[in-house]
Coordinates of C-alpha atoms in Angstrom, one line a residue:
M13 CA -34.1 -1.4 -56.6
L14 CA -31.0 0.0 -58.2
D15 CA -31.4 3.2 -56.3
L16 CA -31.5 1.3 -53.0
M17 CA -28.4 -0.8 -54.0
E18 CA -26.5 2.4 -54.8
K19 CA -27.4 3.9 -51.5
S20 CA -26.4 0.7 -49.8
D21 CA -23.1 0.7 -51.5
K22 CA -22.4 4.3 -50.5
L23 CA -23.3 3.6 -46.9
K24 CA -21.0 0.4 -46.9
S25 CA -18.2 2.5 -48.4
K26 CA -18.7 5.2 -45.8
W27 CA -18.8 2.6 -43.0
N28 CA -15.6 0.9 -44.2
R29 CA -13.8 4.3 -44.3
L30 CA -15.1 5.3 -40.8
N31 CA -14.3 1.8 -39.4
A32 CA -10.7 2.1 -40.7
E33 CA -10.3 5.6 -39.1
H34 CA -11.8 4.3 -35.8
S35 CA -9.4 1.3 -35.8
A36 CA -6.4 3.6 -36.3
F37 CA -7.6 5.9 -33.5
L38 CA -8.0 2.9 -31.1
T39 CA -4.5 1.7 -32.0
K40 CA -3.0 5.2 -31.4
R41 CA -4.9 5.6 -28.1
E42 CA -3.6 2.3 -26.8
M43 CA -0.1 3.2 -27.7
A44 CA -0.4 6.6 -26.0
K45 CA -2.1 5.3 -22.9
K46 CA 1.1 3.9 -21.5
Y47 CA 3.0 7.1 -22.0
T48 CA 0.2 9.2 -20.7
R49 CA 0.2 7.2 -17.5
Q50 CA 4.0 7.6 -17.2
V51 CA 3.7 11.4 -17.6
R52 CA 0.8 11.7 -15.2
N53 CA 2.8 9.7 -12.6
Y54 CA 5.9 11.8 -13.1
L55 CA 3.9 15.0 -12.7
N56 CA 2.2 13.7 -9.5
E57 CA 5.6 12.7 -8.0
E58 CA 7.0 16.1 -8.8
H59 CA 4.0 17.8 -7.2
N60 CA 4.3 15.6 -4.1
R61 CA 8.0 16.3 -3.9
R62 CA 7.5 20.1 -4.0
E63 CA 4.8 19.8 -1.3
R64 CA 7.1 17.8 0.9
E65 CA 9.8 20.4 0.5
K66 CA 7.4 23.2 1.3
S67 CA 6.2 21.4 4.4
H68 CA 9.8 20.7 5.5
Q69 CA 10.8 24.4 5.0
W70 CA 7.7 25.5 7.0
S71 CA 8.6 23.1 9.8
Q72 CA 12.2 24.3 9.9
A73 CA 11.0 27.9 10.0
K74 CA 8.6 27.2 12.8
Y75 CA 11.2 25.3 14.8
K76 CA 13.7 28.1 14.2
N77 CA 11.2 30.7 15.4
T78 CA 10.5 28.7 18.6
L79 CA 14.2 28.6 19.4
E80 CA 14.6 32.4 19.1

């Protein structure tokens, strides 16, 4: 019986430690989620801007070639 209680106490201690780590992880993840979204949006906007510029340059070059 004492052996089982000792094992139970060890498992409870391990669970409490892991639960505390998991709670800290969830808190950090929630805090980072907002900034991750902002960075992803910024990168997408920059990519779209570069693609629009390339398309515009291609259109101008095509138009210039047709005039010549």
